[in-house]
Amino acid sequence: MSILPILQFPDPRLRTEAKTVLCIDEQVHFLAQNMLATMYDANGIGLAATQVNTHERVVVIDVSETRDQPMVIINPEIVWASDNISKGTEGCLSLPGIYCDIERSEVVKIKYMDKYGKTQEIHADGLLAMALLNKSNFC
């Protein structure tokens, strides 16, 4: 696995629209593995492919305390978000050292494809909901 360079704000490539992944092949698996290695190396909890200059709708997240529960989320789609809003402090690997209070829905439902191409749905709250909503901004 390789550690990929993370684009830093205000790099205009961070605003490039990510394309829907049509085929989950070895290239997508390799990208996800490298993204996870990069995220762990940078001590992050989430990373979008756009942040490593690959403009596809691929996100990796691991909010576990033991850093051993990686999620690979392909083509995420927010299907529902609660009306209850909470403010939380967030950081971004593309804005190192900067943390802001952001208001987000407390609970979210996301539909996505897993690394096997199977459609999944996750109902998340807390830190996972925040990370999913944060990374969905890049997709």
Tab-separated table of N, CA and C in Angstrom:
chain	number	residue	atom	x	y	z
A	1	MET	N	0.841	-1.189	0.000
A	1	MET	CA	0.000	0.000	0.000
A	1	MET	C	0.880	1.242	0.000
A	2	SER	N	0.366	2.276	-0.606
A	2	SER	CA	1.103	3.534	-0.719
A	2	SER	C	0.397	4.636	0.051
A	3	ILE	N	1.209	5.554	0.557
A	3	ILE	CA	0.672	6.772	1.166
A	3	ILE	C	0.539	7.791	0.038
A	4	LEU	N	-0.661	8.273	-0.165
A	4	LEU	CA	-0.943	9.208	-1.249
A	4	LEU	C	-0.819	10.643	-0.759
A	5	PRO	N	-0.401	11.565	-1.642
A	5	PRO	CA	-0.389	12.973	-1.245
A	5	PRO	C	-1.824	13.493	-1.109
A	6	ILE	N	-2.067	14.230	-0.036
A	6	ILE	CA	-3.390	14.809	0.221
A	6	ILE	C	-3.385	16.251	-0.267
A	7	LEU	N	-4.340	16.575	-1.138
A	7	LEU	CA	-4.458	17.947	-1.623
A	7	LEU	C	-4.786	18.870	-0.461
A	8	GLN	N	-4.190	20.050	-0.476
A	8	GLN	CA	-4.402	21.031	0.583
A	8	GLN	C	-5.200	22.210	0.040
A	9	PHE	N	-6.150	22.676	0.836
A	9	PHE	CA	-6.908	23.874	0.494
A	9	PHE	C	-5.935	25.038	0.369
A	10	PRO	N	-6.042	25.895	-0.637
A	10	PRO	CA	-7.148	26.115	-1.573
A	10	PRO	C	-6.959	25.459	-2.943
A	11	ASP	N	-6.304	24.346	-3.026
A	11	ASP	CA	-6.081	23.672	-4.307
A	11	ASP	C	-7.415	23.528	-5.048
A	12	PRO	N	-7.515	24.075	-6.262
A	12	PRO	CA	-8.790	24.037	-6.986
A	12	PRO	C	-9.254	22.621	-7.333
A	13	ARG	N	-8.348	21.649	-7.326
A	13	ARG	CA	-8.748	20.266	-7.630
A	13	ARG	C	-9.685	19.708	-6.565
A	14	LEU	N	-9.679	20.308	-5.369
A	14	LEU	CA	-10.604	19.868	-4.322
A	14	LEU	C	-12.059	20.155	-4.689
A	15	ARG	N	-12.274	21.055	-5.641
A	15	ARG	CA	-13.632	21.412	-6.060
A	15	ARG	C	-14.088	20.632	-7.299
A	16	THR	N	-13.238	19.746	-7.794
A	16	THR	CA	-13.587	18.951	-8.967
A	16	THR	C	-14.715	17.986	-8.615
A	17	GLU	N	-15.714	17.942	-9.476
A	17	GLU	CA	-16.851	17.052	-9.228
A	17	GLU	C	-16.410	15.595	-9.346
A	18	ALA	N	-16.738	14.811	-8.347
A	18	ALA	CA	-16.401	13.384	-8.354
A	18	ALA	C	-17.396	12.630	-9.229
A	19	LYS	N	-16.881	11.660	-9.970
A	19	LYS	CA	-17.717	10.868	-10.868
A	19	LYS	C	-18.203	9.599	-10.171
A	20	THR	N	-19.389	9.182	-10.562
A	20	THR	CA	-19.951	7.936	-10.052
A	20	THR	C	-19.086	6.766	-10.499
A	21	VAL	N	-18.825	5.857	-9.584
A	21	VAL	CA	-18.072	4.643	-9.905
A	21	VAL	C	-19.039	3.664	-10.566
A	22	LEU	N	-18.722	3.265	-11.797
A	22	LEU	CA	-19.594	2.367	-12.546
A	22	LEU	C	-19.190	0.905	-12.406
A	23	CYS	N	-17.909	0.667	-12.170
A	23	CYS	CA	-17.401	-0.696	-12.078
A	23	CYS	C	-16.443	-0.791	-10.894
A	24	ILE	N	-16.749	-1.666	-9.970
A	24	ILE	CA	-15.865	-1.856	-8.822
A	24	ILE	C	-14.896	-2.978	-9.179
A	25	ASP	N	-13.699	-2.559	-9.571
A	25	ASP	CA	-12.679	-3.492	-10.030
A	25	ASP	C	-11.438	-3.391	-9.146
A	26	GLU	N	-10.364	-4.027	-9.580
A	26	GLU	CA	-9.120	-4.013	-8.806
A	26	GLU	C	-8.588	-2.595	-8.614
A	27	GLN	N	-8.803	-1.730	-9.596
A	27	GLN	CA	-8.335	-0.346	-9.483
A	27	GLN	C	-9.037	0.363	-8.321
A	28	VAL	N	-10.325	0.145	-8.168
A	28	VAL	CA	-11.074	0.759	-7.068
A	28	VAL	C	-10.625	0.157	-5.732
A	29	HIS	N	-10.409	-1.148	-5.703
A	29	HIS	CA	-9.926	-1.801	-4.475
A	29	HIS	C	-8.556	-1.253	-4.080
A	30	PHE	N	-7.670	-1.109	-5.063
A	30	PHE	CA	-6.325	-0.585	-4.821
A	30	PHE	C	-6.406	0.852	-4.303
A	31	LEU	N	-7.268	1.668	-4.930
A	31	LEU	CA	-7.465	3.048	-4.483
A	31	LEU	C	-7.932	3.066	-3.030
A	32	ALA	N	-8.925	2.255	-2.695
A	32	ALA	CA	-9.462	2.232	-1.330
A	32	ALA	C	-8.394	1.808	-0.324
A	33	GLN	N	-7.590	0.808	-0.659
A	33	GLN	CA	-6.513	0.368	0.241
A	33	GLN	C	-5.511	1.495	0.476
A	34	ASN	N	-5.130	2.180	-0.598
A	34	ASN	CA	-4.179	3.286	-0.464
A	34	ASN	C	-4.787	4.461	0.287
A	35	MET	N	-6.076	4.706	0.088
A	35	MET	CA	-6.744	5.774	0.832
A	35	MET	C	-6.778	5.455	2.320
A	36	LEU	N	-7.064	4.201	2.669
A	36	LEU	CA	-7.063	3.820	4.085
A	36	LEU	C	-5.674	3.993	4.691
A	37	ALA	N	-4.640	3.555	3.980
A	37	ALA	CA	-3.266	3.713	4.480
A	37	ALA	C	-2.941	5.188	4.673
A	38	THR	N	-3.375	6.022	3.735
A	38	THR	CA	-3.127	7.464	3.804
A	38	THR	C	-3.874	8.084	4.977
A	39	MET	N	-5.145	7.715	5.148
A	39	MET	CA	-5.958	8.238	6.250
A	39	MET	C	-5.355	7.865	7.598
A	40	TYR	N	-4.977	6.606	7.763
A	40	TYR	CA	-4.374	6.172	9.032
A	40	TYR	C	-3.042	6.879	9.273
A	41	ASP	N	-2.235	7.034	8.218
A	41	ASP	CA	-0.939	7.698	8.352
A	41	ASP	C	-1.099	9.153	8.792
A	42	ALA	N	-2.174	9.801	8.307
A	42	ALA	CA	-2.432	11.206	8.634
A	42	ALA	C	-3.249	11.358	9.914
A	43	ASN	N	-3.570	10.243	10.563
A	43	ASN	CA	-4.346	10.240	11.803
A	43	ASN	C	-5.739	10.842	11.608
A	44	GLY	N	-6.344	10.543	10.456
A	44	GLY	CA	-7.689	11.023	10.180
A	44	GLY	C	-8.720	9.945	10.440
A	45	ILE	N	-9.991	10.339	10.369
A	45	ILE	CA	-11.077	9.369	10.519
A	45	ILE	C	-11.845	9.189	9.215
A	46	GLY	N	-11.541	9.998	8.210
A	46	GLY	CA	-12.209	9.880	6.925
A	46	GLY	C	-11.395	10.538	5.831
A	47	LEU	N	-11.562	10.030	4.623
A	47	LEU	CA	-10.851	10.580	3.473
A	47	LEU	C	-11.682	10.298	2.229
A	48	ALA	N	-11.840	11.312	1.391
A	48	ALA	CA	-12.539	11.159	0.115
A	48	ALA	C	-11.511	11.089	-1.009
A	49	ALA	N	-11.845	10.349	-2.059
A	49	ALA	CA	-10.914	10.185	-3.180
A	49	ALA	C	-10.496	11.532	-3.769
A	50	THR	N	-11.407	12.488	-3.808
A	50	THR	CA	-11.066	13.812	-4.332
A	50	THR	C	-9.897	14.423	-3.571
A	51	GLN	N	-9.791	14.138	-2.282
A	51	GLN	CA	-8.703	14.700	-1.478
A	51	GLN	C	-7.340	14.139	-1.865
A	52	VAL	N	-7.324	13.013	-2.575
A	52	VAL	CA	-6.058	12.449	-3.061
A	52	VAL	C	-6.007	12.519	-4.589
A	53	ASN	N	-6.732	13.494	-5.132
A	53	ASN	CA	-6.708	13.831	-6.553
A	53	ASN	C	-7.190	12.694	-7.455
A	54	THR	N	-8.143	11.928	-6.962
A	54	THR	CA	-8.828	10.924	-7.775
A	54	THR	C	-10.307	11.255	-7.667
A	55	HIS	N	-10.881	11.704	-8.746
A	55	HIS	CA	-12.205	12.319	-8.679
A	55	HIS	C	-13.316	11.306	-8.958
A	56	GLU	N	-13.392	10.350	-8.043
A	56	GLU	CA	-14.434	9.334	-8.056
A	56	GLU	C	-15.132	9.348	-6.703
A	57	ARG	N	-16.357	8.871	-6.679
A	57	ARG	CA	-17.163	8.911	-5.457
A	57	ARG	C	-16.809	7.727	-4.551
A	58	VAL	N	-15.625	7.816	-3.960
A	58	VAL	CA	-15.122	6.795	-3.044
A	58	VAL	C	-14.715	7.490	-1.751
A	59	VAL	N	-15.148	6.932	-0.633
A	59	VAL	CA	-14.851	7.474	0.696
A	59	VAL	C	-14.399	6.319	1.581
A	60	VAL	N	-13.417	6.599	2.431
A	60	VAL	CA	-13.037	5.632	3.467
A	60	VAL	C	-13.197	6.305	4.826
A	61	ILE	N	-13.656	5.536	5.794
A	61	ILE	CA	-13.907	6.054	7.145
A	61	ILE	C	-13.552	4.969	8.154
A	62	ASP	N	-12.995	5.395	9.274
A	62	ASP	CA	-12.829	4.505	10.428
A	62	ASP	C	-12.905	5.366	11.682
A	63	VAL	N	-14.034	5.281	12.377
A	63	VAL	CA	-14.224	6.076	13.594
A	63	VAL	C	-14.024	5.234	14.855
A	64	SER	N	-13.567	4.002	14.693
A	64	SER	CA	-13.372	3.138	15.860
A	64	SER	C	-12.178	3.610	16.686
A	65	GLU	N	-12.276	3.418	17.989
A	65	GLU	CA	-11.170	3.806	18.877
A	65	GLU	C	-9.919	2.987	18.606
A	66	THR	N	-10.103	1.751	18.181
A	66	THR	CA	-8.968	0.857	17.945
A	66	THR	C	-8.440	0.928	16.514
A	67	ARG	N	-9.097	1.735	15.664
A	67	ARG	CA	-8.668	1.962	14.281
A	67	ARG	C	-8.590	0.659	13.491
A	68	ASP	N	-9.562	-0.215	13.717
A	68	ASP	CA	-9.552	-1.504	13.041
A	68	ASP	C	-10.912	-1.858	12.426
A	69	GLN	N	-11.721	-0.827	12.136
A	69	GLN	CA	-13.036	-1.055	11.542
A	69	GLN	C	-13.222	-0.163	10.314
A	70	PRO	N	-12.366	-0.348	9.311
A	70	PRO	CA	-12.448	0.514	8.132
A	70	PRO	C	-13.723	0.274	7.334
A	71	MET	N	-14.248	1.352	6.802
A	71	MET	CA	-15.412	1.298	5.923
A	71	MET	C	-14.997	1.857	4.571
A	72	VAL	N	-15.375	1.163	3.511
A	72	VAL	CA	-15.189	1.656	2.148
A	72	VAL	C	-16.582	1.934	1.613
A	73	ILE	N	-16.816	3.183	1.254
A	73	ILE	CA	-18.145	3.649	0.860
A	73	ILE	C	-18.042	4.192	-0.560
A	74	ILE	N	-18.759	3.565	-1.468
A	74	ILE	CA	-18.691	3.930	-2.880
A	74	ILE	C	-20.047	4.488	-3.303
A	75	ASN	N	-20.008	5.610	-4.008
A	75	ASN	CA	-21.215	6.297	-4.489
A	75	ASN	C	-22.209	6.591	-3.362
A	76	PRO	N	-21.752	7.254	-2.284
A	76	PRO	CA	-22.675	7.535	-1.181
A	76	PRO	C	-23.798	8.477	-1.600
A	77	GLU	N	-24.965	8.207	-1.057
A	77	GLU	CA	-26.138	9.046	-1.312
A	77	GLU	C	-26.880	9.226	0.007
A	78	ILE	N	-27.062	10.472	0.402
A	78	ILE	CA	-27.820	10.759	1.619
A	78	ILE	C	-29.296	10.574	1.290
A	79	VAL	N	-29.932	9.604	1.940
A	79	VAL	CA	-31.349	9.356	1.675
A	79	VAL	C	-32.246	9.969	2.739
A	80	TRP	N	-31.663	10.276	3.884
A	80	TRP	CA	-32.439	10.915	4.949
A	80	TRP	C	-31.472	11.516	5.960
A	81	ALA	N	-31.838	12.672	6.465
A	81	ALA	CA	-31.077	13.312	7.546
A	81	ALA	C	-32.080	13.896	8.532
A	82	SER	N	-31.809	13.716	9.804
A	82	SER	CA	-32.738	14.182	10.834
A	82	SER	C	-32.807	15.705	10.861
A	83	ASP	N	-33.928	16.190	11.367
A	83	ASP	CA	-34.091	17.630	11.551
A	83	ASP	C	-33.347	18.118	12.788
A	84	ASN	N	-33.000	17.203	13.682
A	84	ASN	CA	-32.241	17.577	14.876
A	84	ASN	C	-30.801	17.868	14.479
A	85	ILE	N	-30.360	19.050	14.826
A	85	ILE	CA	-29.027	19.519	14.439
A	85	ILE	C	-28.162	19.652	15.684
A	86	SER	N	-26.917	19.237	15.537
A	86	SER	CA	-25.932	19.413	16.611
A	86	SER	C	-24.706	20.097	16.037
A	87	LYS	N	-24.023	20.811	16.906
A	87	LYS	CA	-22.777	21.458	16.515
A	87	LYS	C	-21.628	20.620	17.051
A	88	GLY	N	-20.664	20.343	16.189
A	88	GLY	CA	-19.493	19.574	16.602
A	88	GLY	C	-18.238	20.152	15.982
A	89	THR	N	-17.126	19.919	16.628
A	89	THR	CA	-15.847	20.399	16.114
A	89	THR	C	-15.313	19.394	15.102
A	90	GLU	N	-15.001	19.888	13.911
A	90	GLU	CA	-14.518	19.036	12.831
A	90	GLU	C	-13.191	19.545	12.306
A	91	GLY	N	-12.416	18.605	11.820
A	91	GLY	CA	-11.190	18.917	11.109
A	91	GLY	C	-11.264	18.292	9.730
A	92	CYS	N	-10.255	18.576	8.913
A	92	CYS	CA	-10.202	18.030	7.559
A	92	CYS	C	-8.737	17.836	7.195
A	93	LEU	N	-8.414	16.692	6.624
A	93	LEU	CA	-7.027	16.431	6.253
A	93	LEU	C	-6.534	17.376	5.163
A	94	SER	N	-7.446	18.030	4.453
A	94	SER	CA	-7.055	19.021	3.449
A	94	SER	C	-6.891	20.416	4.042
A	95	LEU	N	-7.197	20.556	5.326
A	95	LEU	CA	-7.002	21.806	6.074
A	95	LEU	C	-6.298	21.460	7.382
A	96	PRO	N	-5.056	20.996	7.309
A	96	PRO	CA	-4.390	20.500	8.520
A	96	PRO	C	-4.275	21.566	9.605
A	97	GLY	N	-4.580	21.142	10.838
A	97	GLY	CA	-4.442	22.027	11.993
A	97	GLY	C	-5.583	22.993	12.194
A	98	ILE	N	-6.580	22.965	11.323
A	98	ILE	CA	-7.716	23.883	11.433
A	98	ILE	C	-8.950	23.082	11.844
A	99	TYR	N	-9.609	23.556	12.884
A	99	TYR	CA	-10.814	22.899	13.395
A	99	TYR	C	-11.910	23.948	13.522
A	100	CYS	N	-13.121	23.580	13.109
A	100	CYS	CA	-14.249	24.511	13.139
A	100	CYS	C	-15.468	23.817	13.731
A	101	ASP	N	-16.327	24.609	14.355
A	101	ASP	CA	-17.608	24.098	14.824
A	101	ASP	C	-18.575	24.112	13.648
A	102	ILE	N	-19.114	22.944	13.327
A	102	ILE	CA	-20.006	22.778	12.182
A	102	ILE	C	-21.327	22.201	12.678
A	103	GLU	N	-22.431	22.730	12.151
A	103	GLU	CA	-23.747	22.188	12.474
A	103	GLU	C	-24.120	21.138	11.435
A	104	ARG	N	-24.508	19.956	11.919
A	104	ARG	CA	-24.908	18.864	11.035
A	104	ARG	C	-26.077	18.112	11.667
A	105	SER	N	-26.799	17.385	10.835
A	105	SER	CA	-27.865	16.514	11.342
A	105	SER	C	-27.269	15.494	12.300
A	106	GLU	N	-28.013	15.203	13.364
A	106	GLU	CA	-27.534	14.249	14.371
A	106	GLU	C	-27.570	12.808	13.875
A	107	VAL	N	-28.533	12.513	13.008
A	107	VAL	CA	-28.709	11.151	12.499
A	107	VAL	C	-28.860	11.228	10.984
A	108	VAL	N	-28.276	10.253	10.302
A	108	VAL	CA	-28.313	10.257	8.846
A	108	VAL	C	-28.464	8.828	8.337
A	109	LYS	N	-29.105	8.697	7.191
A	109	LYS	CA	-29.181	7.406	6.512
A	109	LYS	C	-28.510	7.581	5.149
A	110	ILE	N	-27.536	6.730	4.879
A	110	ILE	CA	-26.757	6.809	3.643
A	110	ILE	C	-26.907	5.489	2.888
A	111	LYS	N	-27.165	5.586	1.597
A	111	LYS	CA	-27.158	4.415	0.720
A	111	LYS	C	-25.848	4.454	-0.060
A	112	TYR	N	-25.213	3.303	-0.217
A	112	TYR	CA	-23.919	3.247	-0.896
A	112	TYR	C	-23.664	1.836	-1.399
A	113	MET	N	-22.590	1.684	-2.146
A	113	MET	CA	-22.134	0.358	-2.546
A	113	MET	C	-20.892	0.028	-1.739
A	114	ASP	N	-20.803	-1.223	-1.310
A	114	ASP	CA	-19.608	-1.646	-0.592
A	114	ASP	C	-18.533	-2.081	-1.597
A	115	LYS	N	-17.393	-2.518	-1.100
A	115	LYS	CA	-16.278	-2.862	-1.990
A	115	LYS	C	-16.550	-4.107	-2.831
A	116	TYR	N	-17.646	-4.793	-2.556
A	116	TYR	CA	-18.038	-5.961	-3.344
A	116	TYR	C	-19.118	-5.618	-4.374
A	117	GLY	N	-19.528	-4.345	-4.415
A	117	GLY	CA	-20.542	-3.909	-5.358
A	117	GLY	C	-21.962	-4.112	-4.868
A	118	LYS	N	-22.114	-4.490	-3.614
A	118	LYS	CA	-23.441	-4.719	-3.042
A	118	LYS	C	-23.984	-3.414	-2.462
A	119	THR	N	-25.237	-3.107	-2.779
A	119	THR	CA	-25.872	-1.910	-2.235
A	119	THR	C	-26.133	-2.117	-0.748
A	120	GLN	N	-25.741	-1.122	0.031
A	120	GLN	CA	-25.892	-1.152	1.484
A	120	GLN	C	-26.591	0.131	1.928
A	121	GLU	N	-27.106	0.105	3.120
A	121	GLU	CA	-27.677	1.301	3.729
A	121	GLU	C	-27.218	1.325	5.179
A	122	ILE	N	-26.787	2.486	5.614
A	122	ILE	CA	-26.331	2.621	6.992
A	122	ILE	C	-27.110	3.745	7.659
A	123	HIS	N	-27.545	3.485	8.862
A	123	HIS	CA	-28.237	4.466	9.697
A	123	HIS	C	-27.238	4.838	10.783
A	124	ALA	N	-26.767	6.072	10.767
A	124	ALA	CA	-25.658	6.447	11.652
A	124	ALA	C	-25.998	7.670	12.481
A	125	ASP	N	-25.370	7.712	13.659
A	125	ASP	CA	-25.464	8.896	14.503
A	125	ASP	C	-24.078	9.191	15.059
A	126	GLY	N	-23.982	10.254	15.845
A	126	GLY	CA	-22.721	10.595	16.495
A	126	GLY	C	-21.590	10.864	15.519
A	127	LEU	N	-20.402	10.413	15.888
A	127	LEU	CA	-19.198	10.670	15.105
A	127	LEU	C	-19.288	10.075	13.704
A	128	LEU	N	-19.894	8.902	13.573
A	128	LEU	CA	-20.017	8.292	12.247
A	128	LEU	C	-20.905	9.137	11.341
A	129	ALA	N	-22.016	9.645	11.856
A	129	ALA	CA	-22.887	10.511	11.054
A	129	ALA	C	-22.133	11.756	10.616
A	130	MET	N	-21.382	12.358	11.540
A	130	MET	CA	-20.606	13.546	11.208
A	130	MET	C	-19.596	13.242	10.104
A	131	ALA	N	-18.880	12.128	10.231
A	131	ALA	CA	-17.869	11.777	9.236
A	131	ALA	C	-18.506	11.491	7.877
A	132	LEU	N	-19.626	10.782	7.870
A	132	LEU	CA	-20.309	10.490	6.611
A	132	LEU	C	-20.773	11.767	5.920
A	133	LEU	N	-21.356	12.683	6.679
A	133	LEU	CA	-21.812	13.944	6.094
A	133	LEU	C	-20.636	14.788	5.623
A	134	ASN	N	-19.566	14.824	6.404
A	134	ASN	CA	-18.374	15.593	6.041
A	134	ASN	C	-17.798	15.083	4.728
A	135	LYS	N	-17.582	13.789	4.611
A	135	LYS	CA	-16.961	13.226	3.411
A	135	LYS	C	-17.902	13.264	2.220
A	136	SER	N	-19.219	13.217	2.466
A	136	SER	CA	-20.176	13.300	1.364
A	136	SER	C	-20.096	14.643	0.650
A	137	ASN	N	-19.567	15.653	1.329
A	137	ASN	CA	-19.386	16.958	0.684
A	137	ASN	C	-18.487	16.858	-0.543
A	138	PHE	N	-17.590	15.890	-0.559
A	138	PHE	CA	-16.669	15.723	-1.679
A	138	PHE	C	-17.265	14.873	-2.796
A	139	CYS	N	-18.421	14.282	-2.552
A	139	CYS	CA	-19.009	13.367	-3.532
A	139	CYS	C	-20.208	14.000	-4.211
